[in-house]
mmCIF file of N, CA and C in Angstrom:
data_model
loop_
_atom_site.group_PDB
_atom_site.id
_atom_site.type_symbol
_atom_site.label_atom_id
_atom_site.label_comp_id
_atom_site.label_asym_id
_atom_site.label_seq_id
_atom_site.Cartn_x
_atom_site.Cartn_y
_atom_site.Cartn_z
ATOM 1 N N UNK A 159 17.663 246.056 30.400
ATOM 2 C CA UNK A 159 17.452 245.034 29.393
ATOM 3 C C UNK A 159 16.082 244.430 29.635
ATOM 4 N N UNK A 160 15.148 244.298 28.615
ATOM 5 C CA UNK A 160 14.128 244.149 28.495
ATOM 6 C C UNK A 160 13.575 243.127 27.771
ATOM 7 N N UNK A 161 12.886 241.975 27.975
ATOM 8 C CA UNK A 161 13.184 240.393 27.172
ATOM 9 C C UNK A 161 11.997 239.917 27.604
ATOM 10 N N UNK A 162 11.247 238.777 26.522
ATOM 11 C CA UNK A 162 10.039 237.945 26.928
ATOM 12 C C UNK A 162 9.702 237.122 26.226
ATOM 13 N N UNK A 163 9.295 236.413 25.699
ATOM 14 C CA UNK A 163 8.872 234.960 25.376
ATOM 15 C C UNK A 163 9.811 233.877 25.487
ATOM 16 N N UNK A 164 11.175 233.978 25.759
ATOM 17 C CA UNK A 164 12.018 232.683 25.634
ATOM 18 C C UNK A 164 11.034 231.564 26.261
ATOM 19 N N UNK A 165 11.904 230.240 25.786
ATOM 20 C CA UNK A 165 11.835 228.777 26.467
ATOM 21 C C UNK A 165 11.486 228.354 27.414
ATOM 22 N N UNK A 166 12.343 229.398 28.659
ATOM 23 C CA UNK A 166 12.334 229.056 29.753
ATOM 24 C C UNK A 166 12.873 230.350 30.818
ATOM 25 N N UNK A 167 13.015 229.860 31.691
ATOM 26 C CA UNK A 167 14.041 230.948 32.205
ATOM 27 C C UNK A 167 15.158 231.359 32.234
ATOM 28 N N UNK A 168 15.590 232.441 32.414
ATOM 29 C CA UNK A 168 17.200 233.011 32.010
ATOM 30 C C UNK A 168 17.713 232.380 33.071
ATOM 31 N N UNK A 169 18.951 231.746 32.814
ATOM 32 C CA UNK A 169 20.153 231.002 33.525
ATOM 33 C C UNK A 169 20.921 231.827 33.351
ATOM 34 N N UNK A 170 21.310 232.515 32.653
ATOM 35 C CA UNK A 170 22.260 233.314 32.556
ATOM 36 C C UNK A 170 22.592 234.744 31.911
ATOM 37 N N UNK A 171 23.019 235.661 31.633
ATOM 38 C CA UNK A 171 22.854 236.541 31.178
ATOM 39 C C UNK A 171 24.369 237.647 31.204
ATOM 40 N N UNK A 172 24.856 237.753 29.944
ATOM 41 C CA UNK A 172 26.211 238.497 30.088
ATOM 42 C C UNK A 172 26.201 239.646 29.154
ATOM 43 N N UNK A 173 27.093 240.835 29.291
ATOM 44 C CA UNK A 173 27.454 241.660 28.218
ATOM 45 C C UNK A 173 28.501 241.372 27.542
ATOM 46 N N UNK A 174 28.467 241.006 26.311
ATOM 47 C CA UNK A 174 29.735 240.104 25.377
ATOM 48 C C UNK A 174 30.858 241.883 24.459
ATOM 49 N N UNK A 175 32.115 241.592 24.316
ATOM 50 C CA UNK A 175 32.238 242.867 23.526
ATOM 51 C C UNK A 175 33.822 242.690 23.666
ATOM 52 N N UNK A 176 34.644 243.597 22.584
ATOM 53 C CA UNK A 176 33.920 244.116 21.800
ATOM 54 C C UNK A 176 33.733 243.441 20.552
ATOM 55 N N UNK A 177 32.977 243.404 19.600
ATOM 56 C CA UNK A 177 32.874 242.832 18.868
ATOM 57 C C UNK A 177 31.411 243.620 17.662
ATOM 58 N N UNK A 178 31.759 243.675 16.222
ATOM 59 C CA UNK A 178 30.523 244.505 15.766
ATOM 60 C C UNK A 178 29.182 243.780 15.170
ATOM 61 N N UNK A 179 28.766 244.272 14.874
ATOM 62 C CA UNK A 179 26.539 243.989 14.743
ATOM 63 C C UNK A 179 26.807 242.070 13.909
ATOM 64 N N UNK A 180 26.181 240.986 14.769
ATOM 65 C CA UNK A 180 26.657 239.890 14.173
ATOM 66 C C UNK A 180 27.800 239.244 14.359
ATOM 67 N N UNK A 181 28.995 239.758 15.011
ATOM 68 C CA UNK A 181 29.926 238.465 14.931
ATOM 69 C C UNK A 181 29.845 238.795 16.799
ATOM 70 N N UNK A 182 30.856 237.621 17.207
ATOM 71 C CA UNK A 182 30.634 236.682 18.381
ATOM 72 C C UNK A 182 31.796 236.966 19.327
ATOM 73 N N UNK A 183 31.463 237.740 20.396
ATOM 74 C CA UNK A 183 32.616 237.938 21.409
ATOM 75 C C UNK A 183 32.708 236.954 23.023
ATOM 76 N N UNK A 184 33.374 237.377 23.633
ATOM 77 C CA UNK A 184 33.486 236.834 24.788
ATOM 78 C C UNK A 184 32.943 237.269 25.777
ATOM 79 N N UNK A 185 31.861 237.163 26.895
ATOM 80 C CA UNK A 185 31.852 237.681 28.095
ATOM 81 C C UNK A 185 32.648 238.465 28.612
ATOM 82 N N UNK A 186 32.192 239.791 28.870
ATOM 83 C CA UNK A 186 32.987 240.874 29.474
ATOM 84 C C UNK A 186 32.347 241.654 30.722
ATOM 85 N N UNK A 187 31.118 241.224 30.786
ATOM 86 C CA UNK A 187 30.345 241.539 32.371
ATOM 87 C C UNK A 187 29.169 240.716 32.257
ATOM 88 N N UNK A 188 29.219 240.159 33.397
ATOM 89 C CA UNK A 188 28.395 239.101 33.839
ATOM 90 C C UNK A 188 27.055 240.061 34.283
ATOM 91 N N UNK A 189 25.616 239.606 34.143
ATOM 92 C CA UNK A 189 24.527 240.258 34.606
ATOM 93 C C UNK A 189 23.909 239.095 35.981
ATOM 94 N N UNK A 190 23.943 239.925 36.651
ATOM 95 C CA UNK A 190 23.380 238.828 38.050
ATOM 96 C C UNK A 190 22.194 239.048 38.343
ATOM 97 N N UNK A 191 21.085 239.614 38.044
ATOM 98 C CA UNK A 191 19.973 239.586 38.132
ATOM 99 C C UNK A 191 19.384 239.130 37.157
ATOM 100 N N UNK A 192 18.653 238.133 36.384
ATOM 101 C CA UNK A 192 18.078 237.888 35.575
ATOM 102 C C UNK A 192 16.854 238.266 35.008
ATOM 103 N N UNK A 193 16.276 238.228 36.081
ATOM 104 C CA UNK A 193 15.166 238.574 35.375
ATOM 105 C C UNK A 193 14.373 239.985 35.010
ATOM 106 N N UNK A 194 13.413 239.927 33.726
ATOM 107 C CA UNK A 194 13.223 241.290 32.846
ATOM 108 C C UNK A 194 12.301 242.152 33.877
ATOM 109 N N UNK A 195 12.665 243.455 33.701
ATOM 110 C CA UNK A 195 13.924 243.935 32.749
ATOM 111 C C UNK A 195 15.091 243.281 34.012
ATOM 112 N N UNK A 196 16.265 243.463 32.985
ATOM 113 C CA UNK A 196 17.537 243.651 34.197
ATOM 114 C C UNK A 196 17.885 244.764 34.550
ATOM 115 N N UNK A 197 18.739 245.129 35.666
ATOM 116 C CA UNK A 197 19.464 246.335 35.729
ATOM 117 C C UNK A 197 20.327 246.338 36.411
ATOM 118 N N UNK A 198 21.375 247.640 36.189
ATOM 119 C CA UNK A 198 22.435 247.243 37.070
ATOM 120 C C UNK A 198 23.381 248.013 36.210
ATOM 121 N N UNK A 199 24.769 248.386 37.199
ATOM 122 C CA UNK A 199 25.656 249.521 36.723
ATOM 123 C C UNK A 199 26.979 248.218 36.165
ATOM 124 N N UNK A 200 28.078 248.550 35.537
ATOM 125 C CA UNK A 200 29.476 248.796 35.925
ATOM 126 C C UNK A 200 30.512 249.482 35.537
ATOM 127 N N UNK A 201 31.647 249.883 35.896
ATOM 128 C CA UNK A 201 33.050 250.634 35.952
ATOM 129 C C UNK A 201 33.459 249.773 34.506
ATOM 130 N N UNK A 202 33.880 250.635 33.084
ATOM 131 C CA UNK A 202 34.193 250.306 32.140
ATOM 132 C C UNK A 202 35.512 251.174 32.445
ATOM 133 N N UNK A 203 36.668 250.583 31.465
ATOM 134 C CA UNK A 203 38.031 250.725 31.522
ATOM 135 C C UNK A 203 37.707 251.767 30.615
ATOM 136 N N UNK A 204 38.678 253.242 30.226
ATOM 137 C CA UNK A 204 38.490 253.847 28.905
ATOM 138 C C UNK A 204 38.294 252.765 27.290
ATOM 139 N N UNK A 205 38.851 252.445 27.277
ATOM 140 C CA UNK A 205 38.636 251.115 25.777
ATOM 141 C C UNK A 205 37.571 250.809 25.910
ATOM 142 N N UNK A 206 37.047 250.290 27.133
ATOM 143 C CA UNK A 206 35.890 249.352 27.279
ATOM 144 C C UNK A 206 34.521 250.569 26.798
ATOM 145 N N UNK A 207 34.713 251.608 27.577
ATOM 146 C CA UNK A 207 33.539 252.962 27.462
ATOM 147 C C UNK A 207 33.581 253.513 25.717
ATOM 148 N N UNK A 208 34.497 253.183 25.005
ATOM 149 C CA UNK A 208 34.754 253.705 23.821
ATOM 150 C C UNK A 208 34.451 252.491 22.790
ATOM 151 N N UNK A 209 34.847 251.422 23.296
ATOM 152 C CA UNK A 209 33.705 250.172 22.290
ATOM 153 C C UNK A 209 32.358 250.225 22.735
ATOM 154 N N UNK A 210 31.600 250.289 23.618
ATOM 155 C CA UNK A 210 30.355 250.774 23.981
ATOM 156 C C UNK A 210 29.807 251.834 23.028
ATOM 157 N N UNK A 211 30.441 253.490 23.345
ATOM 158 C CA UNK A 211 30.074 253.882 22.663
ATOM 159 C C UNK A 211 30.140 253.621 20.866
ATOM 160 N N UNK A 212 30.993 253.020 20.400
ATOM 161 C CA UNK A 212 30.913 252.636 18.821
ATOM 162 C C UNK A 212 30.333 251.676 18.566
ATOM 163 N N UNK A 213 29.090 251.016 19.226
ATOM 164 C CA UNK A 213 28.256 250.135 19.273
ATOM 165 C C UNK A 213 28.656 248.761 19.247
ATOM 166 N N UNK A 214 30.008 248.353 20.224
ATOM 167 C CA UNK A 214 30.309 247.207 19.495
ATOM 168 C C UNK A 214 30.232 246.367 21.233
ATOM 169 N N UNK A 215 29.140 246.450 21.708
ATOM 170 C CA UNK A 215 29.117 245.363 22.731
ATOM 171 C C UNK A 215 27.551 244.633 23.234
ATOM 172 N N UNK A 216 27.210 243.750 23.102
ATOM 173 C CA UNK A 216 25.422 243.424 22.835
ATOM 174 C C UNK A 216 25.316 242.317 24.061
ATOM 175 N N UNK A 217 24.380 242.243 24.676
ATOM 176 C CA UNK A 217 23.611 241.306 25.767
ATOM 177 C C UNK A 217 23.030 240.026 25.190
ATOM 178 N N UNK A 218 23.605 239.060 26.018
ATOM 179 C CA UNK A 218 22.766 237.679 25.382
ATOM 180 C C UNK A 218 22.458 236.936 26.772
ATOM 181 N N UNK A 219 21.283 236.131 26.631
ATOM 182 C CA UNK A 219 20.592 235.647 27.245
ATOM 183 C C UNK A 219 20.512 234.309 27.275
ATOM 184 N N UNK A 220 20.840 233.390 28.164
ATOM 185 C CA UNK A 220 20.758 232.394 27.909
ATOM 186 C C UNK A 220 19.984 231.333 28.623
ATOM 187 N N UNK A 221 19.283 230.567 28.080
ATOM 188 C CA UNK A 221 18.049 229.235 29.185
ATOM 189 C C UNK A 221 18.693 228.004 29.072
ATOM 190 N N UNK A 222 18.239 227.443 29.588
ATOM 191 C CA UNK A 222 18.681 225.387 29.913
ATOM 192 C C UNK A 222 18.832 225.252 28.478
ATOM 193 N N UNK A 223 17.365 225.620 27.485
ATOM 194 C CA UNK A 223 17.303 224.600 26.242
ATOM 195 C C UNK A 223 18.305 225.305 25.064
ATOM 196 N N UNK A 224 18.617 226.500 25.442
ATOM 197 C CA UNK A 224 19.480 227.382 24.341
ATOM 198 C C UNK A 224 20.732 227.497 25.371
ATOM 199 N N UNK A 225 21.808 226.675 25.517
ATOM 200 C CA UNK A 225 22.560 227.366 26.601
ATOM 201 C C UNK A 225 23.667 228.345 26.063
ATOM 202 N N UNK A 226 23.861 228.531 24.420
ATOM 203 C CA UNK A 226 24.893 228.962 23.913
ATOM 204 C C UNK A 226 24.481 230.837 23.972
ATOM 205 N N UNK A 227 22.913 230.740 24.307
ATOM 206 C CA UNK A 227 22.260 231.739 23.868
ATOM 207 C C UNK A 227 21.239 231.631 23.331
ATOM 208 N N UNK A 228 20.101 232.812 23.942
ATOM 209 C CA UNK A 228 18.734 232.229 23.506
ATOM 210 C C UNK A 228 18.360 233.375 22.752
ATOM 211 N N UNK A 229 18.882 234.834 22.776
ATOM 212 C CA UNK A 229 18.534 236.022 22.827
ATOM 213 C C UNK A 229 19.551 237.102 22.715
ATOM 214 N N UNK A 230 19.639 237.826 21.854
ATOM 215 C CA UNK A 230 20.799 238.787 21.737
ATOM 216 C C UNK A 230 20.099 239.837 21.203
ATOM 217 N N UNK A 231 21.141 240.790 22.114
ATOM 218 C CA UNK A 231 21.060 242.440 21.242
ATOM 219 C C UNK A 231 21.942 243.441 21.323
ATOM 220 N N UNK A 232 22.076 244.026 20.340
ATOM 221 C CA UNK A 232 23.600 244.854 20.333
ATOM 222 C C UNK A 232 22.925 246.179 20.923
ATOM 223 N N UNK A 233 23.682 246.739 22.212
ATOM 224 C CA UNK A 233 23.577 248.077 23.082
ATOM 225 C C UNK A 233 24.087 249.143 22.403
ATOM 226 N N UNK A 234 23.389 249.871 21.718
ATOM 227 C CA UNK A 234 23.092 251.083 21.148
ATOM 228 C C UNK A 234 23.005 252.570 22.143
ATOM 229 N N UNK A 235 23.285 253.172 21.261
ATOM 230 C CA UNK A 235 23.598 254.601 22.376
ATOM 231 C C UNK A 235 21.509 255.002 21.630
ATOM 232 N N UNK A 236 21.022 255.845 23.230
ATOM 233 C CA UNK A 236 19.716 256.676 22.825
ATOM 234 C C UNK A 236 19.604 256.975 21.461
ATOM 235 N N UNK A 237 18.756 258.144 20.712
ATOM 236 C CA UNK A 237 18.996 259.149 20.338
ATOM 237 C C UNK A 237 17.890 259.602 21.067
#
C-alpha cells in the first residue's frame, strides 16, 4: 500500500471487507506498520480469499485530523 499527501501521519491503518466499491465495512485486518508503502502478509479464511478475490475488500487510512478515515482504496486483483 502506497499513500502520500495526507494531514498528518497515519495512526492507523486497516483492511475493511467484505463489502463492494463505496459502501462501508468493518475492520478485518489490522495493518501495523504504517508507514508508505506498507507491507505485510495474512492467513485469509476460504470466504475471506474469495471476497478478496471479487474485489470486495479496500484499505483505509487513518490520521488524528480524519480519524474515521483519511484515505481509501478498494484492493484489486493485477492484471
Amino acid at each position: 500500500v502506497k499513500y502520500s499527501g495526507l494531514s498528518g501521519p497515519a495512526v492507523a491503518a486497516h483492511i475493511h471487507g467484505p463489502a463492494d466499491m463505496g459502501a462501508n465495512a468493518d475492520p478485518v485486518i489490522p495493518l501495523k506498520k504504517l508507514k508508505s508503502p506498507i507491507k505485510g502478509s495474512a492467513t485469509l479464511t476460504d470466504a475471506q480469499a474469495a471476497d478478496l478475490e471479487a474485489g470486495k475488500y479496500y484499505v483505509n487510512v487513518h490520521t488524528a485530523k480524519n480519524k474515521d478515515g483519511e484515505i481509501r482504496g478498494q484492493i484489486e486483483k493485477a492484471m
